[in-house]
mmCIF file of C-alpha atoms in Angstrom:
data_model
loop_
_atom_site.group_PDB
_atom_site.id
_atom_site.type_symbol
_atom_site.label_atom_id
_atom_site.label_comp_id
_atom_site.label_asym_id
_atom_site.label_seq_id
_atom_site.Cartn_x
_atom_site.Cartn_y
_atom_site.Cartn_z
ATOM 1 C CA MET A 841 173.025 63.325 110.534
ATOM 2 C CA ASN A 842 176.107 65.048 111.984
ATOM 3 C CA ARG A 843 178.103 62.952 114.311
ATOM 4 C CA LEU A 844 180.905 64.474 116.789
ATOM 5 C CA ARG A 845 184.376 63.213 115.325
ATOM 6 C CA VAL A 846 186.297 60.850 117.758
ATOM 7 C CA THR A 847 189.686 62.139 118.398
ATOM 8 C CA PRO A 848 190.742 60.706 121.892
ATOM 9 C CA GLY A 849 194.466 61.589 121.240
ATOM 10 C CA PRO A 850 193.990 65.183 121.422
ATOM 11 C CA VAL A 851 191.233 65.194 124.156
ATOM 12 C CA LEU A 852 193.447 63.085 126.456
ATOM 13 C CA ALA A 853 196.214 65.473 125.768
ATOM 14 C CA LEU A 854 194.226 68.503 126.965
ATOM 15 C CA THR A 855 192.655 66.837 129.687
ATOM 16 C CA ALA A 856 196.265 66.198 130.966
ATOM 17 C CA VAL A 857 197.358 69.318 130.431
ATOM 18 C CA TRP A 858 194.258 70.845 131.973
ATOM 19 C CA LEU A 859 194.928 68.544 135.391
ATOM 20 C CA ALA A 860 198.483 69.188 135.481
ATOM 21 C CA THR A 861 198.352 73.157 134.785
ATOM 22 C CA ARG A 862 195.261 73.427 137.344
ATOM 23 C CA ALA A 863 197.391 71.299 139.994
ATOM 24 C CA LEU A 864 200.080 73.823 139.629
ATOM 25 C CA MET A 865 197.574 76.787 139.995
ATOM 26 C CA SER A 866 195.991 75.249 143.110
ATOM 27 C CA TRP A 867 199.728 74.846 144.383
ATOM 28 C CA LEU A 868 200.565 78.644 143.680
ATOM 29 C CA LEU A 869 197.446 79.709 145.249
ATOM 30 C CA THR A 870 198.374 77.729 148.542
ATOM 31 C CA HIS A 871 201.947 78.840 148.431
ATOM 32 C CA ASP A 872 201.721 82.563 147.736
ATOM 33 C CA SER A 873 203.561 84.114 150.443
ATOM 34 C CA SER A 874 206.237 85.185 148.310
ATOM 35 C CA PRO A 875 206.419 88.916 147.263
ATOM 36 C CA LEU A 876 206.519 87.626 143.827
ATOM 37 C CA LEU A 877 203.476 85.955 143.927
ATOM 38 C CA GLY A 878 201.500 88.561 146.028
ATOM 39 C CA GLY A 879 202.682 87.694 149.441
ATOM 40 C CA GLY A 880 199.169 86.403 150.078
ATOM 41 C CA SER A 881 197.053 89.331 148.617
ATOM 42 C CA VAL A 882 195.558 87.189 146.022
ATOM 43 C CA PRO A 883 193.710 84.817 147.853
ATOM 44 C CA ARG A 884 192.747 87.446 150.548
ATOM 45 C CA GLU A 885 190.019 88.634 148.177
ATOM 46 C CA VAL A 886 188.282 85.393 148.656
ATOM 47 C CA TRP A 887 188.639 84.531 152.470
ATOM 48 C CA ARG A 888 188.241 88.233 153.743
ATOM 49 C CA LEU A 889 186.119 90.129 151.265
ATOM 50 C CA TYR A 890 184.129 87.621 149.649
ATOM 51 C CA PHE A 891 183.469 85.845 152.857
ATOM 52 C CA HIS A 892 182.427 89.140 154.248
ATOM 53 C CA TRP A 893 179.870 89.636 151.759
ATOM 54 C CA TYR A 894 178.577 86.076 152.117
ATOM 55 C CA GLY A 895 177.828 86.705 155.624
ATOM 56 C CA VAL A 896 175.601 89.745 154.734
ATOM 57 C CA LEU A 897 173.895 88.017 152.052
ATOM 58 C CA SER A 898 173.343 85.259 153.860
ATOM 59 C CA HIS A 899 170.873 87.579 156.182
ATOM 60 C CA GLY A 900 168.998 88.283 153.185
ATOM 61 C CA ALA A 901 170.536 91.695 152.154
ATOM 62 C CA PHE A 902 173.249 93.248 149.820
ATOM 63 C CA PRO A 903 176.194 95.112 151.079
ATOM 64 C CA ALA A 904 174.617 98.436 151.194
ATOM 65 C CA HIS A 905 177.082 101.563 152.053
ATOM 66 C CA ASP A 906 180.177 99.215 151.476
ATOM 67 C CA SER A 907 182.356 101.033 148.844
ATOM 68 C CA THR A 908 183.759 97.876 147.973
ATOM 69 C CA TRP A 909 180.175 96.300 146.759
ATOM 70 C CA GLN A 910 179.893 97.322 142.957
ATOM 71 C CA TYR A 911 178.487 94.216 141.418
ATOM 72 C CA PRO A 912 175.015 93.535 139.893
ATOM 73 C CA PRO A 913 172.723 91.619 142.105
ATOM 74 C CA GLY A 914 173.497 88.470 140.506
ATOM 75 C CA ALA A 915 176.897 88.304 141.718
ATOM 76 C CA GLY A 916 175.326 87.567 145.191
ATOM 77 C CA ALA A 917 174.223 84.167 144.016
ATOM 78 C CA VAL A 918 177.984 83.135 142.879
ATOM 79 C CA LEU A 919 179.186 84.319 146.298
ATOM 80 C CA LEU A 920 176.369 82.407 148.017
ATOM 81 C CA ALA A 921 177.205 79.430 146.215
ATOM 82 C CA PRO A 922 180.276 77.869 148.222
ATOM 83 C CA GLY A 923 177.673 77.242 150.901
ATOM 84 C CA LEU A 924 176.197 74.630 148.826
ATOM 85 C CA LEU A 925 179.345 72.710 150.152
ATOM 86 C CA PRO A 926 179.253 72.771 153.958
ATOM 87 C CA TRP A 927 181.891 70.248 154.446
ATOM 88 C CA LEU A 928 184.497 72.546 153.333
ATOM 89 C CA THR A 929 185.428 75.911 154.126
ATOM 90 C CA TYR A 930 184.344 78.742 152.336
ATOM 91 C CA PHE A 931 187.925 79.456 150.901
ATOM 92 C CA GLN A 932 188.326 75.948 149.682
ATOM 93 C CA ALA A 933 184.481 75.331 148.273
ATOM 94 C CA PHE A 934 184.893 78.785 146.290
ATOM 95 C CA VAL A 935 188.241 77.112 144.634
ATOM 96 C CA VAL A 936 186.485 73.989 144.219
ATOM 97 C CA LEU A 937 183.215 75.709 142.255
ATOM 98 C CA THR A 938 185.784 77.877 140.411
ATOM 99 C CA LEU A 939 187.671 74.809 139.209
ATOM 100 C CA ALA A 940 184.553 73.111 138.203
ATOM 101 C CA ALA A 941 183.615 76.043 135.942
ATOM 102 C CA ASP A 942 186.949 76.141 134.834
ATOM 103 C CA ALA A 943 186.457 72.394 133.807
ATOM 104 C CA LEU A 944 183.205 72.825 132.294
ATOM 105 C CA ILE A 945 184.491 75.986 129.930
ATOM 106 C CA ALA A 946 187.117 73.414 128.844
ATOM 107 C CA ALA A 947 184.714 70.791 128.180
ATOM 108 C CA VAL A 948 182.247 73.023 126.387
ATOM 109 C CA LEU A 949 185.065 74.389 124.226
ATOM 110 C CA VAL A 950 186.464 70.637 123.309
ATOM 111 C CA HIS A 951 182.773 69.744 122.611
ATOM 112 C CA ALA A 952 182.350 72.426 120.191
ATOM 113 C CA GLY A 953 185.806 72.113 118.828
ATOM 114 C CA LEU A 954 184.962 68.352 117.802
ATOM 115 C CA ARG A 955 182.003 69.281 115.679
ATOM 116 C CA PRO A 956 182.629 68.968 111.737
ATOM 117 C CA GLY A 957 184.488 72.225 110.450
ATOM 118 C CA ARG A 958 185.609 73.251 113.843
ATOM 119 C CA SER A 959 188.666 73.377 115.638
ATOM 120 C CA LEU A 960 190.045 72.211 118.880
ATOM 121 C CA PHE A 961 192.397 75.227 119.241
ATOM 122 C CA GLY A 962 189.737 77.136 121.275
ATOM 123 C CA ALA A 963 189.989 74.459 124.060
ATOM 124 C CA THR A 964 193.836 74.546 123.861
ATOM 125 C CA LEU A 965 193.832 78.260 124.268
ATOM 126 C CA TRP A 966 191.937 78.228 127.475
ATOM 127 C CA THR A 967 193.540 75.135 128.840
ATOM 128 C CA CYS A 968 196.955 76.528 128.175
ATOM 129 C CA GLY A 969 196.142 80.698 128.266
ATOM 130 C CA LEU A 970 194.453 80.669 131.812
ATOM 131 C CA PRO A 971 197.606 79.488 133.641
ATOM 132 C CA LEU A 972 199.241 82.497 132.130
ATOM 133 C CA LEU A 973 197.296 84.426 134.845
ATOM 134 C CA LEU A 974 199.014 82.191 137.600
ATOM 135 C CA HIS A 975 196.723 81.630 140.627
ATOM 136 C CA LEU A 976 194.576 84.504 140.189
ATOM 137 C CA PRO A 977 192.013 82.922 138.355
ATOM 138 C CA LEU A 978 191.107 80.458 141.174
ATOM 139 C CA ALA A 979 190.694 83.382 143.523
ATOM 140 C CA ARG A 980 188.011 85.669 141.655
ATOM 141 C CA TYR A 981 184.680 84.743 140.410
ATOM 142 C CA ASP A 982 185.379 85.900 136.652
ATOM 143 C CA VAL A 983 185.548 82.092 135.745
ATOM 144 C CA GLN A 984 182.211 81.483 136.735
ATOM 145 C CA VAL A 985 181.015 84.785 134.692
ATOM 146 C CA THR A 986 183.107 83.728 131.756
ATOM 147 C CA ALA A 987 181.485 80.256 131.772
ATOM 148 C CA LEU A 988 178.369 81.803 131.241
ATOM 149 C CA ALA A 989 179.398 83.973 128.554
ATOM 150 C CA VAL A 990 181.221 81.375 126.741
ATOM 151 C CA ILE A 991 178.164 78.852 126.918
ATOM 152 C CA SER A 992 176.015 81.613 125.656
ATOM 153 C CA LEU A 993 177.987 82.329 122.657
ATOM 154 C CA LEU A 994 178.386 78.463 121.767
ATOM 155 C CA ALA A 995 174.717 77.863 122.384
ATOM 156 C CA LEU A 996 173.474 80.670 120.027
ATOM 157 C CA GLY A 997 173.496 78.605 116.676
ATOM 158 C CA ARG A 998 171.447 75.875 118.118
ATOM 159 C CA SER A 999 169.166 77.793 120.930
ATOM 160 C CA PRO A 1000 169.028 81.353 120.625
ATOM 161 C CA ARG A 1001 166.760 81.198 123.968
ATOM 162 C CA ALA A 1002 169.395 79.420 125.725
ATOM 163 C CA GLY A 1003 172.075 81.730 124.258
ATOM 164 C CA GLY A 1004 169.972 85.053 125.652
ATOM 165 C CA VAL A 1005 169.222 83.550 128.929
ATOM 166 C CA LEU A 1006 172.622 82.511 129.571
ATOM 167 C CA ALA A 1007 173.911 85.873 128.274
ATOM 168 C CA ALA A 1008 171.122 87.639 130.833
ATOM 169 C CA LEU A 1009 172.396 85.413 133.618
ATOM 170 C CA GLY A 1010 176.069 86.699 132.954
ATOM 171 C CA ALA A 1011 174.989 90.340 133.003
ATOM 172 C CA LEU A 1012 173.051 90.291 136.176
ATOM 173 C CA VAL A 1013 176.648 88.957 137.802
ATOM 174 C CA LYS A 1014 179.159 91.220 136.035
ATOM 175 C CA VAL A 1015 177.325 93.096 133.034
ATOM 176 C CA TRP A 1016 180.006 92.443 130.483
ATOM 177 C CA PRO A 1017 178.445 89.345 129.176
ATOM 178 C CA GLY A 1018 175.477 91.099 128.046
ATOM 179 C CA LEU A 1019 177.803 92.514 125.509
ATOM 180 C CA VAL A 1020 178.495 89.345 123.928
ATOM 181 C CA LEU A 1021 175.256 89.371 122.230
ATOM 182 C CA LEU A 1022 176.073 92.410 119.792
ATOM 183 C CA GLY A 1023 177.236 90.142 116.887
ATOM 184 C CA THR A 1024 174.111 88.033 116.536
ATOM 185 C CA PRO A 1025 172.536 87.967 112.702
ATOM 186 C CA ARG A 1026 170.199 90.413 111.797
ATOM 187 C CA GLY A 1027 166.487 89.273 111.861
ATOM 188 C CA ALA A 1028 164.797 86.195 113.868
ATOM 189 C CA MET A 1029 167.695 84.978 115.604
ATOM 190 C CA THR A 1030 168.450 88.763 116.917
ATOM 191 C CA ARG A 1031 164.917 89.168 118.048
ATOM 192 C CA ARG A 1032 164.568 85.632 119.776
ATOM 193 C CA THR A 1033 167.989 85.972 121.465
ATOM 194 C CA TRP A 1034 167.531 89.596 122.775
ATOM 195 C CA GLY A 1035 164.055 89.017 123.528
ATOM 196 C CA TRP A 1036 164.713 86.112 125.721
ATOM 197 C CA ALA A 1037 167.803 88.066 127.264
ATOM 198 C CA VAL A 1038 165.601 90.799 128.356
ATOM 199 C CA ALA A 1039 162.564 88.506 129.699
ATOM 200 C CA ALA A 1040 165.015 86.279 131.302
ATOM 201 C CA GLY A 1041 167.174 89.155 132.972
ATOM 202 C CA GLY A 1042 163.968 91.183 134.010
ATOM 203 C CA ALA A 1043 162.585 88.007 135.833
ATOM 204 C CA CYS A 1044 165.780 87.277 137.472
ATOM 205 C CA LEU A 1045 166.285 91.050 138.609
ATOM 206 C CA ALA A 1046 162.878 91.120 139.957
ATOM 207 C CA LEU A 1047 163.370 87.938 141.915
ATOM 208 C CA LEU A 1048 166.660 88.743 143.325
ATOM 209 C CA ALA A 1049 164.802 92.241 144.381
ATOM 210 C CA LEU A 1050 162.156 90.343 146.288
ATOM 211 C CA SER A 1051 164.498 87.988 147.946
ATOM 212 C CA PHE A 1052 166.996 90.660 149.044
ATOM 213 C CA ASN A 1053 167.015 94.089 150.474
ATOM 214 C CA ASN A 1054 169.267 96.850 148.748
ATOM 215 C CA PRO A 1055 169.247 95.041 145.343
ATOM 216 C CA LEU A 1056 170.437 98.133 143.699
ATOM 217 C CA ALA A 1057 173.057 99.312 146.285
ATOM 218 C CA PHE A 1058 175.884 98.781 143.755
ATOM 219 C CA LEU A 1059 175.084 101.770 141.719
ATOM 220 C CA ARG A 1060 176.191 104.082 144.114
ATOM 221 C CA GLU A 1061 179.423 102.684 144.620
ATOM 222 C CA GLN A 1062 180.122 101.936 140.859
ATOM 223 C CA GLY A 1063 179.074 105.691 140.103
ATOM 224 C CA GLY A 1064 181.758 107.065 142.715
ATOM 225 C CA ARG A 1065 184.616 104.862 141.394
ATOM 226 C CA GLY A 1066 187.681 106.948 139.835
ATOM 227 C CA VAL A 1067 190.537 106.019 137.567
ATOM 228 C CA GLN A 1068 191.995 102.676 138.489
ATOM 229 C CA ILE A 1069 195.877 102.578 138.194
ATOM 230 C CA GLU A 1070 196.150 99.883 135.606
ATOM 231 C CA SER A 1071 193.654 101.447 133.407
ATOM 232 C CA PHE A 1072 195.097 103.529 130.335
ATOM 233 C CA GLY A 1073 194.238 106.852 132.115
ATOM 234 C CA GLY A 1074 195.630 105.522 135.228
ATOM 235 C CA SER A 1075 198.846 104.400 133.892
ATOM 236 C CA ALA A 1076 199.196 107.708 131.987
ATOM 237 C CA LEU A 1077 198.727 109.512 135.387
ATOM 238 C CA ASN A 1078 201.018 107.126 136.947
ATOM 239 C CA LEU A 1079 203.633 107.917 134.462
ATOM 240 C CA ALA A 1080 202.983 111.790 134.763
ATOM 241 C CA ARG A 1081 204.302 111.662 138.511
ATOM 242 C CA HIS A 1082 207.813 111.431 136.858
ATOM 243 C CA ALA A 1083 207.185 114.592 135.097
ATOM 244 C CA GLY A 1084 206.044 116.515 138.245
ATOM 245 C CA TRP A 1085 202.442 115.656 138.383
ATOM 246 C CA SER A 1086 201.185 116.058 142.035
ATOM 247 C CA GLY A 1087 198.660 113.122 142.436
ATOM 248 C CA ARG A 1088 199.352 109.804 143.785
ATOM 249 C CA ALA A 1089 198.066 106.249 144.427
ATOM 250 C CA ARG A 1090 195.318 105.555 147.048
ATOM 251 C CA TYR A 1091 193.352 102.539 147.902
ATOM 252 C CA GLN A 1092 189.755 103.445 147.796
ATOM 253 C CA TYR A 1093 186.569 101.567 146.184
ATOM 254 C CA GLY A 1094 188.395 98.085 146.492
ATOM 255 C CA ALA A 1095 191.253 99.326 144.286
ATOM 256 C CA ILE A 1096 194.240 101.510 143.765
ATOM 257 C CA GLU A 1097 193.184 104.482 142.211
ATOM 258 C CA MET A 1098 194.912 107.829 141.261
ATOM 259 C CA VAL A 1099 193.800 110.887 143.036
ATOM 260 C CA GLY A 1100 194.556 114.174 142.457
ATOM 261 C CA PRO A 1101 194.497 117.180 139.792
ATOM 262 C CA HIS A 1102 193.065 116.314 136.209
ATOM 263 C CA VAL A 1103 191.654 112.867 137.296
ATOM 264 C CA PRO A 1104 187.950 113.784 137.026
ATOM 265 C CA ALA A 1105 188.966 114.993 133.234
ATOM 266 C CA VAL A 1106 190.479 111.524 132.427
ATOM 267 C CA ALA A 1107 187.662 109.686 133.896
ATOM 268 C CA THR A 1108 185.644 111.985 131.633
ATOM 269 C CA ALA A 1109 187.692 111.182 128.604
ATOM 270 C CA SER A 1110 187.425 107.447 129.402
ATOM 271 C CA LEU A 1111 183.345 107.740 129.554
ATOM 272 C CA VAL A 1112 183.691 109.663 126.268
ATOM 273 C CA LEU A 1113 185.714 106.924 124.472
ATOM 274 C CA THR A 1114 183.457 104.400 125.734
ATOM 275 C CA VAL A 1115 180.645 105.853 124.080
ATOM 276 C CA ALA A 1116 182.569 106.439 120.949
ATOM 277 C CA ALA A 1117 183.414 102.541 120.703
ATOM 278 C CA PHE A 1118 179.967 101.685 121.130
ATOM 279 C CA GLY A 1119 178.930 104.072 118.313
ATOM 280 C CA LEU A 1120 181.657 102.232 116.435
ATOM 281 C CA LEU A 1121 180.249 98.940 117.086
ATOM 282 C CA VAL A 1122 176.702 100.186 116.281
ATOM 283 C CA LEU A 1123 177.969 101.250 113.184
ATOM 284 C CA TRP A 1124 179.609 98.031 112.130
ATOM 285 C CA ARG A 1125 176.349 96.156 113.012
ATOM 286 C CA VAL A 1126 174.366 98.534 110.613
ATOM 287 C CA ARG A 1127 176.934 98.343 107.739
ATOM 288 C CA ALA A 1128 177.798 94.490 107.999
ATOM 289 C CA ARG A 1129 176.526 92.609 104.983
ATOM 290 C CA HIS A 1130 177.946 89.119 105.941
ATOM 291 C CA TRP A 1131 177.767 86.889 108.818
ATOM 292 C CA SER A 1132 180.033 83.934 108.827
ATOM 293 C CA PRO A 1133 179.336 81.308 111.594
ATOM 294 C CA ALA A 1134 182.124 82.833 113.435
ATOM 295 C CA THR A 1135 180.739 86.681 113.260
ATOM 296 C CA PRO A 1136 178.991 86.410 116.655
ATOM 297 C CA TYR A 1137 182.040 85.114 118.611
ATOM 298 C CA ASP A 1138 184.139 87.746 116.672
ATOM 299 C CA ALA A 1139 182.067 90.559 117.509
ATOM 300 C CA ALA A 1140 181.761 89.550 121.161
ATOM 301 C CA LEU A 1141 185.776 89.806 121.488
ATOM 302 C CA ALA A 1142 185.745 92.791 119.805
ATOM 303 C CA THR A 1143 183.115 94.468 121.757
ATOM 304 C CA VAL A 1144 184.702 93.499 125.000
ATOM 305 C CA LEU A 1145 187.974 94.505 124.005
ATOM 306 C CA LEU A 1146 186.757 97.793 123.201
ATOM 307 C CA PHE A 1147 184.942 98.423 126.357
ATOM 308 C CA THR A 1148 188.042 97.099 128.536
ATOM 309 C CA VAL A 1149 190.630 99.617 126.813
ATOM 310 C CA THR A 1150 188.456 102.457 127.314
ATOM 311 C CA SER A 1151 187.277 101.860 130.729
ATOM 312 C CA ARG A 1152 188.315 103.716 133.911
ATOM 313 C CA VAL A 1153 189.342 100.251 135.410
ATOM 314 C CA ILE A 1154 191.253 97.232 134.087
ATOM 315 C CA SER A 1155 191.651 94.750 136.794
ATOM 316 C CA PRO A 1156 193.995 91.877 136.046
ATOM 317 C CA GLN A 1157 191.058 89.346 136.208
ATOM 318 C CA TYR A 1158 189.512 90.893 132.946
ATOM 319 C CA MET A 1159 192.025 89.008 131.069
ATOM 320 C CA ILE A 1160 190.098 85.725 131.984
ATOM 321 C CA TRP A 1161 187.429 87.249 130.012
ATOM 322 C CA LEU A 1162 189.353 87.876 126.961
ATOM 323 C CA ILE A 1163 191.108 84.483 127.060
ATOM 324 C CA GLY A 1164 187.542 82.845 127.348
ATOM 325 C CA LEU A 1165 185.972 84.545 124.255
ATOM 326 C CA ALA A 1166 189.344 84.408 122.003
ATOM 327 C CA ALA A 1167 188.867 80.521 122.904
ATOM 328 C CA VAL A 1168 185.460 80.734 121.511
ATOM 329 C CA CYS A 1169 186.790 82.329 118.532
ATOM 330 C CA LEU A 1170 189.223 79.832 117.749
ATOM 331 C CA THR A 1171 186.581 77.065 117.952
ATOM 332 C CA SER A 1172 185.875 78.043 114.577
ATOM 333 C CA ARG A 1173 187.707 77.904 111.467
ATOM 334 C CA HIS A 1174 186.307 81.122 109.867
ATOM 335 C CA THR A 1175 187.413 83.351 112.526
ATOM 336 C CA SER A 1176 188.873 86.777 111.716
ATOM 337 C CA GLN A 1177 190.367 87.057 115.274
ATOM 338 C CA ARG A 1178 193.608 84.465 115.217
ATOM 339 C CA PRO A 1179 196.265 87.279 115.502
ATOM 340 C CA VAL A 1180 193.979 89.170 118.291
ATOM 341 C CA ALA A 1181 193.934 85.850 120.425
ATOM 342 C CA VAL A 1182 197.955 85.754 119.948
ATOM 343 C CA LEU A 1183 197.822 89.351 121.512
ATOM 344 C CA VAL A 1184 195.540 88.457 124.229
ATOM 345 C CA LEU A 1185 197.914 85.610 125.636
ATOM 346 C CA ALA A 1186 200.938 88.139 125.265
ATOM 347 C CA ALA A 1187 199.210 90.659 127.258
ATOM 348 C CA SER A 1188 197.682 88.096 129.719
ATOM 349 C CA ALA A 1189 201.357 87.067 130.534
ATOM 350 C CA LEU A 1190 202.593 90.430 130.990
ATOM 351 C CA SER A 1191 199.584 91.242 133.178
ATOM 352 C CA SER A 1192 200.797 88.496 135.770
ATOM 353 C CA VAL A 1193 204.187 90.567 135.427
ATOM 354 C CA VAL A 1194 202.348 93.532 136.550
ATOM 355 C CA PHE A 1195 200.097 91.878 139.183
ATOM 356 C CA PRO A 1196 201.301 90.176 141.426
ATOM 357 C CA MET A 1197 204.880 90.063 140.662
ATOM 358 C CA PHE A 1198 205.773 93.840 140.432
ATOM 359 C CA TYR A 1199 202.674 95.668 141.778
ATOM 360 C CA ARG A 1200 204.395 97.191 144.658
ATOM 361 C CA ASP A 1201 206.478 99.022 141.699
ATOM 362 C CA VAL A 1202 203.336 100.030 139.797
ATOM 363 C CA VAL A 1203 201.738 101.490 142.905
ATOM 364 C CA ALA A 1204 205.028 103.352 143.760
ATOM 365 C CA GLY A 1205 205.206 105.000 140.453
ATOM 366 C CA SER A 1206 208.312 103.354 139.449
ATOM 367 C CA TRP A 1207 209.777 103.470 136.100
ATOM 368 C CA THR A 1208 209.565 99.807 136.008
ATOM 369 C CA GLY A 1209 205.972 99.647 137.192
ATOM 370 C CA CYS A 1210 204.864 102.378 134.758
ATOM 371 C CA LEU A 1211 206.578 100.637 131.675
ATOM 372 C CA LEU A 1212 205.056 97.645 132.549
ATOM 373 C CA VAL A 1213 201.524 98.632 132.953
ATOM 374 C CA LEU A 1214 201.907 100.903 129.313
ATOM 375 C CA ALA A 1215 203.437 97.709 127.734
ATOM 376 C CA ARG A 1216 200.508 95.659 128.862
ATOM 377 C CA ASN A 1217 197.896 98.256 127.863
ATOM 378 C CA GLY A 1218 199.691 98.680 124.607
ATOM 379 C CA LEU A 1219 199.143 95.209 123.812
ATOM 380 C CA LEU A 1220 195.723 95.523 124.664
ATOM 381 C CA ALA A 1221 195.351 98.654 122.621
ATOM 382 C CA VAL A 1222 196.762 96.747 119.389
ATOM 383 C CA ALA A 1223 194.267 93.757 120.178
ATOM 384 C CA ALA A 1224 191.506 95.861 120.557
ATOM 385 C CA VAL A 1225 191.906 98.389 117.243
ATOM 386 C CA LEU A 1226 193.096 94.809 115.270
ATOM 387 C CA SER A 1227 190.058 93.160 116.377
ATOM 388 C CA PHE A 1228 187.749 95.960 115.234
ATOM 389 C CA ILE A 1229 189.403 95.969 111.743
ATOM 390 C CA ARG A 1230 189.238 92.666 111.229
ATOM 391 C CA LEU A 1231 185.819 92.118 112.380
ATOM 392 C CA TRP A 1232 185.003 95.084 110.242
ATOM 393 C CA ARG A 1233 186.423 93.713 106.966
ATOM 394 C CA SER A 1234 184.918 90.147 107.535
ATOM 395 C CA ALA A 1235 181.567 91.912 107.169
ATOM 396 C CA ARG A 1236 182.283 92.433 103.661
ATOM 397 C CA PRO A 1237 180.408 89.992 101.055
ATOM 398 C CA PRO A 1238 182.701 87.347 100.114
ATOM 399 C CA SER A 1239 182.823 88.709 96.653
ATOM 400 C CA GLY A 1240 183.692 92.087 97.476
ATOM 401 C CA ARG A 1241 180.696 93.422 95.815
ATOM 402 C CA PRO A 1242 177.788 94.873 97.629
ATOM 403 C CA GLY A 1243 175.126 92.499 98.170
ATOM 404 C CA PRO A 1244 172.241 91.263 100.360
ATOM 405 C CA ALA A 1245 173.161 90.884 104.136
ATOM 406 C CA THR A 1246 173.948 87.079 104.579
ATOM 407 C CA GLN A 1247 174.051 85.151 107.603
ATOM 408 C CA PRO A 1248 174.192 81.707 108.707
ATOM 409 C CA ARG A 1249 171.173 79.615 109.864
ATOM 410 C CA PRO A 1250 170.510 79.236 113.492
ATOM 411 C CA ASP A 1251 172.229 75.740 113.275
ATOM 412 C CA SER A 1252 175.072 76.931 111.427
ATOM 413 C CA ASP A 1253 177.468 74.650 113.641
ATOM 414 C CA ARG A 1254 176.304 71.946 111.757
ATOM 415 C CA LEU A 1255 176.932 73.749 108.163
ATOM 416 C CA PRO A 1256 179.943 75.729 109.025
ATOM 417 C CA HIS A 1257 181.146 76.291 105.487
ATOM 418 C CA ARG A 1258 178.157 78.057 104.222
ATOM 419 C CA ALA A 1259 176.637 81.668 105.121
ATOM 420 C CA LEU A 1260 173.253 81.462 103.445
ATOM 421 C CA SER A 1261 171.077 84.715 102.506
ATOM 422 C CA ALA A 1262 168.489 86.008 104.834
ATOM 423 C CA SER A 1263 165.049 85.222 104.128
#
């Protein structure tokens, strides 16, 4: 019978670092009037926009005809959750629940890292990496979404049912957690995990549709979105302003987007690249012949990275997802994604320079703003390509010779050093 290793020193150190960094992040959130910290723009999303949606949702309807509402119906549950703490203001309750989700992620990463053959590097990366985004994580609900994805991945080895259900719940909140199941080992585990994900997702969606009006209102607004200024296409168009492009930046659909000639073509190109990325991931899955205990984690990070860099939108809070998935990868000593995790941390640090520190330069299209976004996106592009290449190579049989597909047993977290042949 396996037991968790008792290593109080590292755990106490991580706890102390978590408390210190989260205290600093909270302080920044309440003292962000400086232009370098966004001039109050970071928490405004919560006390103005989220609170407005809370009022609409409290009356049993999703925000129809609201161009800023672009989220699946499960997001409504997260935005209503601060109402469970009526003795606090909406803003205070939201931050408290976000910190609780943050602490939960750290705790499950520590728990996973203490298992035989595992590592605390994942918990360390999350604890020390999230503060690179300054106070932004506390004023977005992406930490809660990331918690669902992280726990889903870590639960897969012991309970495909729980992994599938949690991924489905995450997808109902912000779509991307559904992508983390792409790397589940072929066979019975995939059938159970994906089956439970579909069943749970369908049941929850039906429940939300019965409980609220306009559950699919987000599709119209999401479909109308253009090219956000921080995306790859948006940063290229922003730089093109220095070469005489006549377009400009404009606030619409809840973000700063580029408008002008050729923007629809750039948006179409982004969609084509996303489809191509999905095709590459399907090809990897079909040709993969070896699954290590870390393969589902590595595939999740590679998938979300590829979909992020090909998207029409790259918001700064997307880095929260990548930090969380990189942390899951580093809980396993079999991961192929260590260099990718370093690139994710570097991109996260640079993302904070882009927003909120120099976002006015980005919107104005100055050389400083353009080059900062291009540098951040360059790091993400290298991370995505490297992640996929290392995932592809890790799928080869260990001997280097063609062989039958191998995969870990469902309790691979207990047997981290073996990849057993599929029955």
